[in-house]
Coordinates of C-alpha atoms in Angstrom, one line a residue:
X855 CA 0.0 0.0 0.0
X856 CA 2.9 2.3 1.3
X857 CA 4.7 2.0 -2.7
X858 CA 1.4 2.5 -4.4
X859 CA 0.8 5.8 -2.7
X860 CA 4.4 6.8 -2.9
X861 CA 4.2 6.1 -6.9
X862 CA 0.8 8.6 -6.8
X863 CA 3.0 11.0 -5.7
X864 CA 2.4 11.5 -2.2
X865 CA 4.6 11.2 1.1
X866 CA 4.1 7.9 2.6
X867 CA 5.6 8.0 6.3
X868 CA 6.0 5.2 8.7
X869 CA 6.0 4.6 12.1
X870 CA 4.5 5.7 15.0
X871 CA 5.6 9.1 15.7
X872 CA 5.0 9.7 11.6
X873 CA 1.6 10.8 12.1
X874 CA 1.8 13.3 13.9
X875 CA 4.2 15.5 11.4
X876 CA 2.3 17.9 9.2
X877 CA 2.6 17.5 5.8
X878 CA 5.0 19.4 4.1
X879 CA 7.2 19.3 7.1
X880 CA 10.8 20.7 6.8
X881 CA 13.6 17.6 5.4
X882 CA 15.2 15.4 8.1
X883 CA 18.7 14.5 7.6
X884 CA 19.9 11.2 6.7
X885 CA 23.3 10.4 7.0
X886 CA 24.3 7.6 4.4
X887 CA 27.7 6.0 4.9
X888 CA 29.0 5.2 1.9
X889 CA 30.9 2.3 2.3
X890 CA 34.5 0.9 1.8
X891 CA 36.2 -0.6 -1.2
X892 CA 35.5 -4.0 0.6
X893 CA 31.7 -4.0 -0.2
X894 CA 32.3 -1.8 -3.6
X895 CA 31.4 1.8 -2.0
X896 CA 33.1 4.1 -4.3
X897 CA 32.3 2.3 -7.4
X898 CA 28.5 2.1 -6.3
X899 CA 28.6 5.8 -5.8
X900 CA 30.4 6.5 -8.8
X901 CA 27.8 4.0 -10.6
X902 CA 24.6 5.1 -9.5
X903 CA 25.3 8.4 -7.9
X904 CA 27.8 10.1 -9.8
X905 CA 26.6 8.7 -13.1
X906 CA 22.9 7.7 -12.7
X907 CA 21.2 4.7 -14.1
X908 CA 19.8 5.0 -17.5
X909 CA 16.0 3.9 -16.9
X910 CA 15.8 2.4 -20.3
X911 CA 18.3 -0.4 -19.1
X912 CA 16.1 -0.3 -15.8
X913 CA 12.8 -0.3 -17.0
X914 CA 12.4 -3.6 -17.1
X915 CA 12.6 -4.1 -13.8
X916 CA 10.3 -0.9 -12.7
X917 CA 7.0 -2.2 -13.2
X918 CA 4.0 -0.1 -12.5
X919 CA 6.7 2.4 -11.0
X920 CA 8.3 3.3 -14.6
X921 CA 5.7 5.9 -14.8
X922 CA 6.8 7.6 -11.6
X923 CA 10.5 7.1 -13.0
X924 CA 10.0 8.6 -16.0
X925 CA 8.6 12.1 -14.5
X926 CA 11.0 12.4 -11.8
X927 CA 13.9 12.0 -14.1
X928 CA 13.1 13.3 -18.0
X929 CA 16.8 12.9 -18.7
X930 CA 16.5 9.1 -18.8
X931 CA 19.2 8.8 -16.0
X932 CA 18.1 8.2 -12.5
X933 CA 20.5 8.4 -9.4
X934 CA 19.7 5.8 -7.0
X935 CA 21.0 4.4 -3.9
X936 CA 19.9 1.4 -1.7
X937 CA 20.5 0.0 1.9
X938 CA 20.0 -3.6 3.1
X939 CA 17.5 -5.2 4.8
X940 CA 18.9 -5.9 8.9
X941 CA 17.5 -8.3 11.6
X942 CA 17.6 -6.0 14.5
X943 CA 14.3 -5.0 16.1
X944 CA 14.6 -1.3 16.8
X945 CA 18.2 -0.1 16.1
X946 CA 19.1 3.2 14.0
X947 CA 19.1 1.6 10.9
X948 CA 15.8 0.5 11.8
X949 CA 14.2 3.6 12.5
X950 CA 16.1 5.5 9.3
X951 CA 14.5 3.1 6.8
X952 CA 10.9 3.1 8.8
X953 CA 11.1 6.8 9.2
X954 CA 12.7 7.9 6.0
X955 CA 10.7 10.5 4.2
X956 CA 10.8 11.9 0.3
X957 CA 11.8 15.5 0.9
X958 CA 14.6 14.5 3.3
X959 CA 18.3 15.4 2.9
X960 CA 21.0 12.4 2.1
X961 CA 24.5 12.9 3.8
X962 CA 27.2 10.9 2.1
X963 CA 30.1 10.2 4.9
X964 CA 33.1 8.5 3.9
X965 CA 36.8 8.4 5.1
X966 CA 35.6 11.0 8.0
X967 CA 33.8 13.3 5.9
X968 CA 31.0 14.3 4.3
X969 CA 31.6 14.0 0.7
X970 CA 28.0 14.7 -1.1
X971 CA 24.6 15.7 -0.4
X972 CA 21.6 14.9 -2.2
X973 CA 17.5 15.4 -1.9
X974 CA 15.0 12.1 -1.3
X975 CA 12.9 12.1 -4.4
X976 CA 10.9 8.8 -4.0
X977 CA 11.2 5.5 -1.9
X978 CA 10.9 2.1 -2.9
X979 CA 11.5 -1.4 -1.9
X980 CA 12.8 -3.6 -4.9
X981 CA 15.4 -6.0 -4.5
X982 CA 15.8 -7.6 -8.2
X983 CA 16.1 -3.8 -9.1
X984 CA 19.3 -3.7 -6.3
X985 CA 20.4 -6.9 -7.5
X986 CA 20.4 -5.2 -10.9
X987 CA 22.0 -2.2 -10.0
X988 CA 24.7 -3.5 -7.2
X989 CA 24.5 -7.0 -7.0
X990 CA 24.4 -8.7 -3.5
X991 CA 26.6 -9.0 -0.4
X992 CA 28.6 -12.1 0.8
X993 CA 25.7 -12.8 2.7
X994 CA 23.3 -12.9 -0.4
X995 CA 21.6 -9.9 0.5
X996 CA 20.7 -7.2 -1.8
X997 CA 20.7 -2.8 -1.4
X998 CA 16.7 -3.4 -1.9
X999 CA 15.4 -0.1 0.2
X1000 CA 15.7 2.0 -2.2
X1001 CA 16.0 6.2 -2.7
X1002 CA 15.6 7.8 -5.6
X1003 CA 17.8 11.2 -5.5
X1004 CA 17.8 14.8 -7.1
X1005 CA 19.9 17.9 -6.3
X1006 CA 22.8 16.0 -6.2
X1007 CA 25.6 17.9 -4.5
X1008 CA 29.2 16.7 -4.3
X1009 CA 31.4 19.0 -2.0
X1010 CA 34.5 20.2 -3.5
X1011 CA 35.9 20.4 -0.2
X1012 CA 35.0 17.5 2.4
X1013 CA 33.1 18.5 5.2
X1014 CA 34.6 17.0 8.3
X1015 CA 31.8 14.9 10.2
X1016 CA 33.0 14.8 13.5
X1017 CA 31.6 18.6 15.0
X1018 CA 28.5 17.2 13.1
X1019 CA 27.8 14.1 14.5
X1020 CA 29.0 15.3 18.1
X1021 CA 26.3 18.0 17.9
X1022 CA 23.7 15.4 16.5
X1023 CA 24.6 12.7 19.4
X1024 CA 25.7 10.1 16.7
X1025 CA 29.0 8.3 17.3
X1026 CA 32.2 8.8 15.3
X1027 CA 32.9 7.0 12.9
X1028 CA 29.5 6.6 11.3
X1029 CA 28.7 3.0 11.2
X1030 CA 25.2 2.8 9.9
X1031 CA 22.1 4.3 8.4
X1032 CA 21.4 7.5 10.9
X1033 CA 17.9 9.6 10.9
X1034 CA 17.8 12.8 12.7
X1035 CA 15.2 15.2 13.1
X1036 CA 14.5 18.5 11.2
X1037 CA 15.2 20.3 14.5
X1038 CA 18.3 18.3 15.0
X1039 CA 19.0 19.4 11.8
X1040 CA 18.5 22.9 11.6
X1041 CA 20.7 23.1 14.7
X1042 CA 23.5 22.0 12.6
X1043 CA 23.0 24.1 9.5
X1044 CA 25.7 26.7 10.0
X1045 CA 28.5 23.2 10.0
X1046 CA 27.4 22.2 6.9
X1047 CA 27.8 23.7 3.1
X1048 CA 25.1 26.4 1.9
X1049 CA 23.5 25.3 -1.2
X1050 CA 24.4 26.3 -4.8
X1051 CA 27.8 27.9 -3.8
X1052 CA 25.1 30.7 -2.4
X1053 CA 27.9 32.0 0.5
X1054 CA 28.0 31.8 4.0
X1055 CA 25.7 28.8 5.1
X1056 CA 22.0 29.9 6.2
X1057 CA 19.7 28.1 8.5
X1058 CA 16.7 26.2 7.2
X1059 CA 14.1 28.8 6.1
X1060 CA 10.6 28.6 7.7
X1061 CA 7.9 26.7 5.9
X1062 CA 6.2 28.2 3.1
X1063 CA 2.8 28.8 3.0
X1064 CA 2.4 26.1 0.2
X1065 CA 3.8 23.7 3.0
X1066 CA 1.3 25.0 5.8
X1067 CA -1.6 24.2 3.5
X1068 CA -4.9 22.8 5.0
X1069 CA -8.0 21.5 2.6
X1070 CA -9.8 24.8 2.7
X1071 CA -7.2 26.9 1.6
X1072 CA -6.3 25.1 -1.2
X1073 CA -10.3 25.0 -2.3
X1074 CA -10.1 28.9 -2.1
X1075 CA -6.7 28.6 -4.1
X1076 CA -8.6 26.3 -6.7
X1077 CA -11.6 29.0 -7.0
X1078 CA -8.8 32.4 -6.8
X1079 CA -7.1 31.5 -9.6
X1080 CA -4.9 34.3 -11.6
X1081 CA -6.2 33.9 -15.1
X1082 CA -5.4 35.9 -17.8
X1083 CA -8.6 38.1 -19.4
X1084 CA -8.3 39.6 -23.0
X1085 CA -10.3 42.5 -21.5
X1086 CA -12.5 44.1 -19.4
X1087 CA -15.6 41.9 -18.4
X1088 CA -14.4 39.3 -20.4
X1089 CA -14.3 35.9 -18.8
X1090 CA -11.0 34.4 -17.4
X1091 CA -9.5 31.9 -19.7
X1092 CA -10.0 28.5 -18.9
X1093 CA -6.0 27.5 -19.6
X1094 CA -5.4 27.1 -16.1
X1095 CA -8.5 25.3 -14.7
X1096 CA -8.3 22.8 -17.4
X1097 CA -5.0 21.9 -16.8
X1098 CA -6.2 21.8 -12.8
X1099 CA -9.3 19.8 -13.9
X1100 CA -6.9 17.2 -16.1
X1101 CA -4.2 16.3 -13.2
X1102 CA -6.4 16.0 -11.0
X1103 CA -7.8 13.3 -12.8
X1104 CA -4.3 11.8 -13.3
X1105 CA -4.5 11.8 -9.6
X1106 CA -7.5 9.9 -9.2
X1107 CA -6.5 7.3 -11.7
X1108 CA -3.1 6.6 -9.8
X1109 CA -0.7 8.0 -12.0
X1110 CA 2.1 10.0 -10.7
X1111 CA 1.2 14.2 -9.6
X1112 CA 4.0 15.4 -11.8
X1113 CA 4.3 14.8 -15.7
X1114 CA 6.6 15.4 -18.1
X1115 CA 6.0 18.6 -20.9
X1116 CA 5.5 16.4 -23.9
X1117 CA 2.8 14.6 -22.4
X1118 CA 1.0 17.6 -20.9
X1119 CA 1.2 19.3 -24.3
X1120 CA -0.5 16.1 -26.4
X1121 CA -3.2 15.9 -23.2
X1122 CA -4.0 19.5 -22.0
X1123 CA -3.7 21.1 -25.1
X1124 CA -6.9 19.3 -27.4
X1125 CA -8.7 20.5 -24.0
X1126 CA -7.6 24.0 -24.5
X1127 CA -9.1 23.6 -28.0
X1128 CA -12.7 21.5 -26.9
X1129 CA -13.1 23.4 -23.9
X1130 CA -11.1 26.5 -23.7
X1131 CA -12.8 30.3 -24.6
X1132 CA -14.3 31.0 -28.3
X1133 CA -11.2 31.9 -30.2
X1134 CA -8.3 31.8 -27.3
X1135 CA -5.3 30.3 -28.9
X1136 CA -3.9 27.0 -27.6
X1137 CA -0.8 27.5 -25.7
X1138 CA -0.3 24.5 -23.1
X1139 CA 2.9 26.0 -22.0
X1140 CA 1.6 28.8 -20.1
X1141 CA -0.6 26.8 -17.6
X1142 CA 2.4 24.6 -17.6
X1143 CA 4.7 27.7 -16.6
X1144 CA 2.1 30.1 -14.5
X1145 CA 0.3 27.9 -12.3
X1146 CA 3.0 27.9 -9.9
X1147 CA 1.5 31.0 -9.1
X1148 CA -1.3 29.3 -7.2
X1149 CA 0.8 27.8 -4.8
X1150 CA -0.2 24.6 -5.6
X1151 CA 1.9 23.9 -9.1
X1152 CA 5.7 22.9 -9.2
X1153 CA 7.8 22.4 -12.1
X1154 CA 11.5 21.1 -12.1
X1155 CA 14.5 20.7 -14.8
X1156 CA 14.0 24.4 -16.4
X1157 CA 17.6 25.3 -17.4
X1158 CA 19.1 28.1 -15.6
X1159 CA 19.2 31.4 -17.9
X1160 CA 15.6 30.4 -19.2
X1161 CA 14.0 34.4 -18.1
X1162 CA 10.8 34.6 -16.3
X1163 CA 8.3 32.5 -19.0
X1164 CA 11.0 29.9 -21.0
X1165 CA 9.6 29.5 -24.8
X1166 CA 8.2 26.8 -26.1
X1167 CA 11.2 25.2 -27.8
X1168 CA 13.2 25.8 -24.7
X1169 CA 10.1 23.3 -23.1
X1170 CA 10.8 21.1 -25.9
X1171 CA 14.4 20.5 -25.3
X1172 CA 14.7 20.2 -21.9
X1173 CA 11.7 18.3 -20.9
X1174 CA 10.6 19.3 -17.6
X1175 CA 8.1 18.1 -15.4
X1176 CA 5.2 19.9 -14.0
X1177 CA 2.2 18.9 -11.2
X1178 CA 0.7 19.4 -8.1
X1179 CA 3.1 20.0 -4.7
X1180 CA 3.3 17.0 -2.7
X1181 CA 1.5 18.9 -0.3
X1182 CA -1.6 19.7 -2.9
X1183 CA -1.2 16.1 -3.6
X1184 CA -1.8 14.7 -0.5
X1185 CA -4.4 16.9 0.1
X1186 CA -6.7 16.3 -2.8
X1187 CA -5.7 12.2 -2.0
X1188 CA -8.9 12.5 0.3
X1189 CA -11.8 11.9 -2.0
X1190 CA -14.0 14.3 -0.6
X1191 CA -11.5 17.4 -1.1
X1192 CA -10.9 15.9 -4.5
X1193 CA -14.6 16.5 -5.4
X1194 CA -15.0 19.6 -3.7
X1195 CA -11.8 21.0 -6.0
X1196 CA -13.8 19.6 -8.8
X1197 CA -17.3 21.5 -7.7
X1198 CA -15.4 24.6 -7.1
X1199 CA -13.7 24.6 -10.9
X1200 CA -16.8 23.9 -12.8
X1201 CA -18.8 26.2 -10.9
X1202 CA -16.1 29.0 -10.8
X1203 CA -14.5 28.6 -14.5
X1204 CA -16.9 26.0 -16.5
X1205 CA -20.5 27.8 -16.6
X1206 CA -20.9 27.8 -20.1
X1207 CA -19.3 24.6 -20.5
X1208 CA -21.1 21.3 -20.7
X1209 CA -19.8 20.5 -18.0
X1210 CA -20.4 16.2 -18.3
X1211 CA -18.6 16.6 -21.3
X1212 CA -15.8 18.0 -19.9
X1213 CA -15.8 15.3 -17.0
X1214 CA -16.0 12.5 -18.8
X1215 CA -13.3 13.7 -21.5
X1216 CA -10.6 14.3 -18.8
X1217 CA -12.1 10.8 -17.0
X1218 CA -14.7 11.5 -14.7
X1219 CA -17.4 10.1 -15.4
X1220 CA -17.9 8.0 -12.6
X1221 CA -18.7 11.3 -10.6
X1222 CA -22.8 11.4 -13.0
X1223 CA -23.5 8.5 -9.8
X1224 CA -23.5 7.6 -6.5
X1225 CA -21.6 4.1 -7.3
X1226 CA -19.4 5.5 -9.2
X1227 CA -20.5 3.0 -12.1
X1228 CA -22.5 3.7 -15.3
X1229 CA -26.2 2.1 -15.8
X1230 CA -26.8 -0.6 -19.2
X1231 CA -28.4 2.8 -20.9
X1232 CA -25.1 5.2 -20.2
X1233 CA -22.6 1.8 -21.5
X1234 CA -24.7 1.0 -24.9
X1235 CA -25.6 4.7 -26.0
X1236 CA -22.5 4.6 -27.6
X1237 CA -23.2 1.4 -29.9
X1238 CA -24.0 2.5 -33.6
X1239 CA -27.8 2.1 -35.4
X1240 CA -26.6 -1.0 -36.8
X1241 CA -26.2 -3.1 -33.5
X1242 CA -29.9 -2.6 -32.8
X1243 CA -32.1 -5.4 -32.9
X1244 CA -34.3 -5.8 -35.6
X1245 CA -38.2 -5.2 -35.2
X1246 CA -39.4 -9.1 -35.2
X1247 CA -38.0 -12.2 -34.2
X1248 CA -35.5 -12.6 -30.4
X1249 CA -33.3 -10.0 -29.4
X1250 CA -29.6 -10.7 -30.8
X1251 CA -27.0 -11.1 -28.2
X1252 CA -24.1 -9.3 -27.6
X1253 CA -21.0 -10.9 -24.9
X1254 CA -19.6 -8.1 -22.9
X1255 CA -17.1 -8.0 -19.8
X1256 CA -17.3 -6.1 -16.4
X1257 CA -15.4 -5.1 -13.5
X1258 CA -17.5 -4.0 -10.8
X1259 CA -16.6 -4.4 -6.7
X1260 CA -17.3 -7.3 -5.0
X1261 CA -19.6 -6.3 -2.1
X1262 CA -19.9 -7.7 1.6
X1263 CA -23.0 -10.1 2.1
X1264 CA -23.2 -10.0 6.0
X1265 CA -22.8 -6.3 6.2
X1266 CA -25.5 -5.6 3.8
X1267 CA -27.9 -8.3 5.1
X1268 CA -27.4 -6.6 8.3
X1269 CA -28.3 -3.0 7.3
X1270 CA -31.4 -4.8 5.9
X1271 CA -32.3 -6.7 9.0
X1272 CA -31.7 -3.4 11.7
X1273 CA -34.6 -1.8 9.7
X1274 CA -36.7 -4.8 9.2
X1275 CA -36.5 -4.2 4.9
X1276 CA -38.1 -0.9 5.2
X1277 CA -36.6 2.2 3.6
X1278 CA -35.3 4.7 5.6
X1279 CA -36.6 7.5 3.1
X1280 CA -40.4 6.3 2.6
X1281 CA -40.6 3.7 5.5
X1282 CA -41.7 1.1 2.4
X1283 CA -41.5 -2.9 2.8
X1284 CA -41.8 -4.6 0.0
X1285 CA -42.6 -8.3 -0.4
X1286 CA -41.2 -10.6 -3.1
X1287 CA -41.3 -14.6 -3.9
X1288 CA -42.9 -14.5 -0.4
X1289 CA -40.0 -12.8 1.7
X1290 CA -39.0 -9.3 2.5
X1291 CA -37.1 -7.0 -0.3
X1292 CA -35.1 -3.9 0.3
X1293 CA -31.8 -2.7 -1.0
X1294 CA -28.5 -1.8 0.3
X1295 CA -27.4 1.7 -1.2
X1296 CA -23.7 3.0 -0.7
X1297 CA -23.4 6.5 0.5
X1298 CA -20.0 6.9 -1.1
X1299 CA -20.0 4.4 -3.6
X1300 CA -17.8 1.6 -4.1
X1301 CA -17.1 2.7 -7.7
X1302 CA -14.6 5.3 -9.2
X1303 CA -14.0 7.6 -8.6
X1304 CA -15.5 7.5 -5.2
X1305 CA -13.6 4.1 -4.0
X1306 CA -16.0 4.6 -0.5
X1307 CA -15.5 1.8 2.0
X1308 CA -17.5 -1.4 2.1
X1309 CA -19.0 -1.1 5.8
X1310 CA -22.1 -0.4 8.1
X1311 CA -21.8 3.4 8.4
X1312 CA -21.7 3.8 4.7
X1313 CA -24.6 1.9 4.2
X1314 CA -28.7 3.0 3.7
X1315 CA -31.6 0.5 3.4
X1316 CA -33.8 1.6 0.4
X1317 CA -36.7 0.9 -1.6
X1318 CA -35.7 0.1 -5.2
X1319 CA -37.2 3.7 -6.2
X1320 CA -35.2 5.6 -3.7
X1321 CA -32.0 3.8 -4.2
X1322 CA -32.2 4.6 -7.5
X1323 CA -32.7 8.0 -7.1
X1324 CA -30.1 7.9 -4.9
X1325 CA -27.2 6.7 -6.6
X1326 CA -28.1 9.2 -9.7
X1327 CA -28.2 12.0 -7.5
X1328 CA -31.7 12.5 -7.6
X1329 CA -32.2 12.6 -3.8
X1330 CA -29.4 13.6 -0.7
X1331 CA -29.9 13.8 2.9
X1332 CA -28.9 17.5 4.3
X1333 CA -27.0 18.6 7.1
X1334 CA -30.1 18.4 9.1
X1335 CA -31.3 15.1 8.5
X1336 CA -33.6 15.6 5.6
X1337 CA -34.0 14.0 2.8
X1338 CA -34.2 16.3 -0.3
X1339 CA -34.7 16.8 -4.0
X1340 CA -31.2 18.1 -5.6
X1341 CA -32.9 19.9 -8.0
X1342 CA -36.0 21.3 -6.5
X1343 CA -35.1 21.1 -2.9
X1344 CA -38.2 20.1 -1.5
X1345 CA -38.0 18.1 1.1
X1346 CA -39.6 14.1 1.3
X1347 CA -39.4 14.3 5.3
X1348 CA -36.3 13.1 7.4
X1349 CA -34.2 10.0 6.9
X1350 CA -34.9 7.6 9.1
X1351 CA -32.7 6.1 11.4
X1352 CA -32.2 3.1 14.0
X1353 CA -30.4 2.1 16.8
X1354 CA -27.6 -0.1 16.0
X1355 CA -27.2 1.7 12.3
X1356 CA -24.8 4.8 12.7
X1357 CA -24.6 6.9 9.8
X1358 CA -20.6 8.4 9.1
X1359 CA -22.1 11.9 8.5
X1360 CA -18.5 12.3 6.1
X1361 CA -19.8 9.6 3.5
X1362 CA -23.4 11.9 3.5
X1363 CA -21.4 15.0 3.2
X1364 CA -19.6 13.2 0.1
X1365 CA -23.0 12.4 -1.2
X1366 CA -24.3 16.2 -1.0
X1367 CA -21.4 17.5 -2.9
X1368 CA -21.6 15.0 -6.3
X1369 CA -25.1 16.2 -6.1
X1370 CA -24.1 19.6 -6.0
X1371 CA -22.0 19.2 -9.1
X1372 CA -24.2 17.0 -10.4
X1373 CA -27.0 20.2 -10.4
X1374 CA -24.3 22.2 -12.2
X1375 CA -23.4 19.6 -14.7
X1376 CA -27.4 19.1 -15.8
X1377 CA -28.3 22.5 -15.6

């Protein structure tokens, strides 16, 4: 689970004392030793530091992380380096790898010194990658816990460790995998170099506000964006929320939050066309470029020298990658800010925009229901004239394949059984082949883009006519307890509840706001 969320682009931490660090939070400092000519340290370093890895001699070996790869590192050449697996329970090696974060800063000690510094860019476990890569020990083991590096730094003068590791409490010489804290860190600062050759060392700055983000900031951020206007009264172009609109999507589908320029061009750009203002040109590369004026947008590998907006074949030859912070990523990981972000873009930027066009061309079309899935009608109104049946004789057949989630029995025989089959909008109980009938409706569905939870809380027991109003948005329960029409707000009297059925009042909050958008996408 950790490496799937890590390839989405977020921060996975470990451990217990992990959660309670705000995201964002400033880089710990791990000190790497490198390692002696007797297990190959220098020619590692040299290997895979130095030099980097070509990922087209790697790629093989990547898997569903070649995507990831490929965005953090649009040169082809990835620097990696790798530490063993240990027995010990609880010792500093142990509590480096568990503890470990992308953002961190990677001190290289050898002979006594420092020799190099380098930036965590991602974390992985992958030992036929190490194996790859370094080969394995006398003992058989492999460098299999894995960090992916940028900002590589080597010193041209050796920084000697000892001052360093007396102030951080780590014994001399450095034996093993060490983690200190950002504190620890920052207390240290003035011993170590400043960054790009920038003069006399400075302490860690304070956070940024894009660090110190929270979910309703970055909703306002969504809604405040600085687009450009051709003039007076004229509305904003859509450049910018588009190319919001599309990674997020990218998000919910798992892919990585940055992306390199040659795929945003091909993606964003026939948006700008479809969906972008009557007659505004299509130019991808300023949304690419100015969004990191929202605070919530980050693009790396611009040359130096490349002025305040680099030009388009500038963009073409280097290749950078653009995409949501880490922070802004790990926000809108939470489904319900996700869809809120979505709500606030079509409603701020999208009014004249069909607007279920728009979500199912950049892959949301899950959020038109509740489940997340689309009905027989939705699936076939694509088929041509021709695959219609004729007028007499049996309907032909046509073989079709589905993926849909696989449901817990007990939970939603329960649900059913704590209201005795009757729906807790119209208090029906319906009777078929001489037993009770009722339905089990998902708040948030099970479906994408929704991926709700299969359990009790997220559960309602409906009448086939009100769960299917239900999942298409037809019907939501407000903050009070009432069930209403989305569209004409009247109300159809309060949902009904039981003992032993408690409601997660998140999942009906969820529900609310895909009916909100799914007023503004049918109005």
């Amino acid at each position: 689970m950790a490496r799937h969320l890590r390839d989405l682009g977020f921060t996975v931490e470990e451990g217990g004392s992990s959660t309670d660090r705000a995201p964002g939070a400033a880089p710990q400092m791990v000190l790497q030793p490198r390692g002696g000519a007797r297990v190959r340290g220098p020619i590692n370093f040299a290997k895979s530091v130095r030099r980097g890895i070509r990922i087209a001699d790697i790629d093989h070996l990547l898997g569903d992380q070649a995507n990831t790869f490929a965005a953090l590192y649009p040169d082809g050449v990835a620097r990696l380096w790798g530490s063993t697996p240990t027995t010990q329970a609880n010792n500093e090696k142990v509590r480096a790898l568990r503890n470990r974060r992308v953002g961190d800063d990677v001190y290289f000690y050898a002979n006594n010194s420092f020799i190099a510094r380098a930036r965590v860019l991602h974390l992985m476990d992958n030992a036929p990658l190490a194996n790859h890569v370094w080969g394995a020990d006398e003992d058989g083991r492999t460098w299999q816990h894995i960090m992916a590096l940028g900002d590589i730094e080597e010193f041209d003068n050796p920084v000697r460790a000892a001052p360093v590791l007396a102030a951080l409490g780590v014994p001399t010489p450095l034996r093993m995998l060490t983690l200190r804290s950002a504190d620890a860190y920052s207390r240290v600062a003035q011993l170590l170099p400043a960054r790009h050759r920038s003069g006399r060392p400075q302490p860690l700055k304070p956070l940024p506000p894009s660090l110190r983000l929270t979910a309703a900031e970055l909703l306002n951020r969504v809604s405040s964006l600085h687009t450009h206007r051709r003039a007076d009264g004229e509305a904003p172009s859509r450049h910018q929320p588009l190319s919001l609109l599309w990674t997020i999507s990218r998000l919910a589908a798992g892919q990585p939050r940055l992306a390199p320029w040659s795929v945003f061009r091909s993606q964003v750009g026939p948006l700008m066309a479809e969906f972008g203002l009557p007659h505004s040109r299509v130019t991808p590369e300023y949304p690419f470029w100015h969004l990191q004026g929202s605070g919530l947008w980050e693009v790396h590998g611009i040359p130096d020298g490349a002025g305040p907006m680099p030009h388009m074949g500038t963009l073409n030859a280097a290749q950078p990658v653009a995409g949501l912070t880490s922070v802004a990523a790990d926000l809108l990981g939470s489904p319900l800010t996700r869809l809120e972000a979505v709500v606030r873009l079509c409603r701020t930027y999208f009014a004249d925009v069909d607007q279920r066009q728009l979500l199912d061309r950049v892959g949301f079309a899950g959020y038109a229901t509740a489940d997340g899935l689309l009905d027989e009608e939705e699936r076939g109104s694509g088929q041509r004239a021709s695959d219609e049946h004729p007028p007499t004789g049996p309907a032909p057949r046509r073989e079709s394949t589905s993926s849909r989630p696989v449901r817990n029995a007990a939970i939603v025989q329960q649900v059913k059984e704590l209201h005795g089959h009757a729906c807790q909008v119209c208090e029906t109980r319906l009777r078929y082949k001489r037993g009770p009938y009722s339905e089990a409706a998902h708040i948030r569905g099970l479906g994408s883009p929704h991926d709700g939870p299969d359990e009790l809380k997220n559960l309602l027991c409906l009448c086939p006519n009100h769960h299917v109003l239900f999942d298409g948005l037809e019907i939501y329960v407000d903050v009070d307890g009432i069930v209403r029409r989305t569209h004409e707000g009247d109300s159809l009297g309060p949902l009904r509840v039981q003992t032993g059925h408690s409601i997660d009042d998140a999942y009906l909050q969820y529900h609310r706001t895909l009916c909100e958008l799914n007023r503004l996408t049918t109005e």
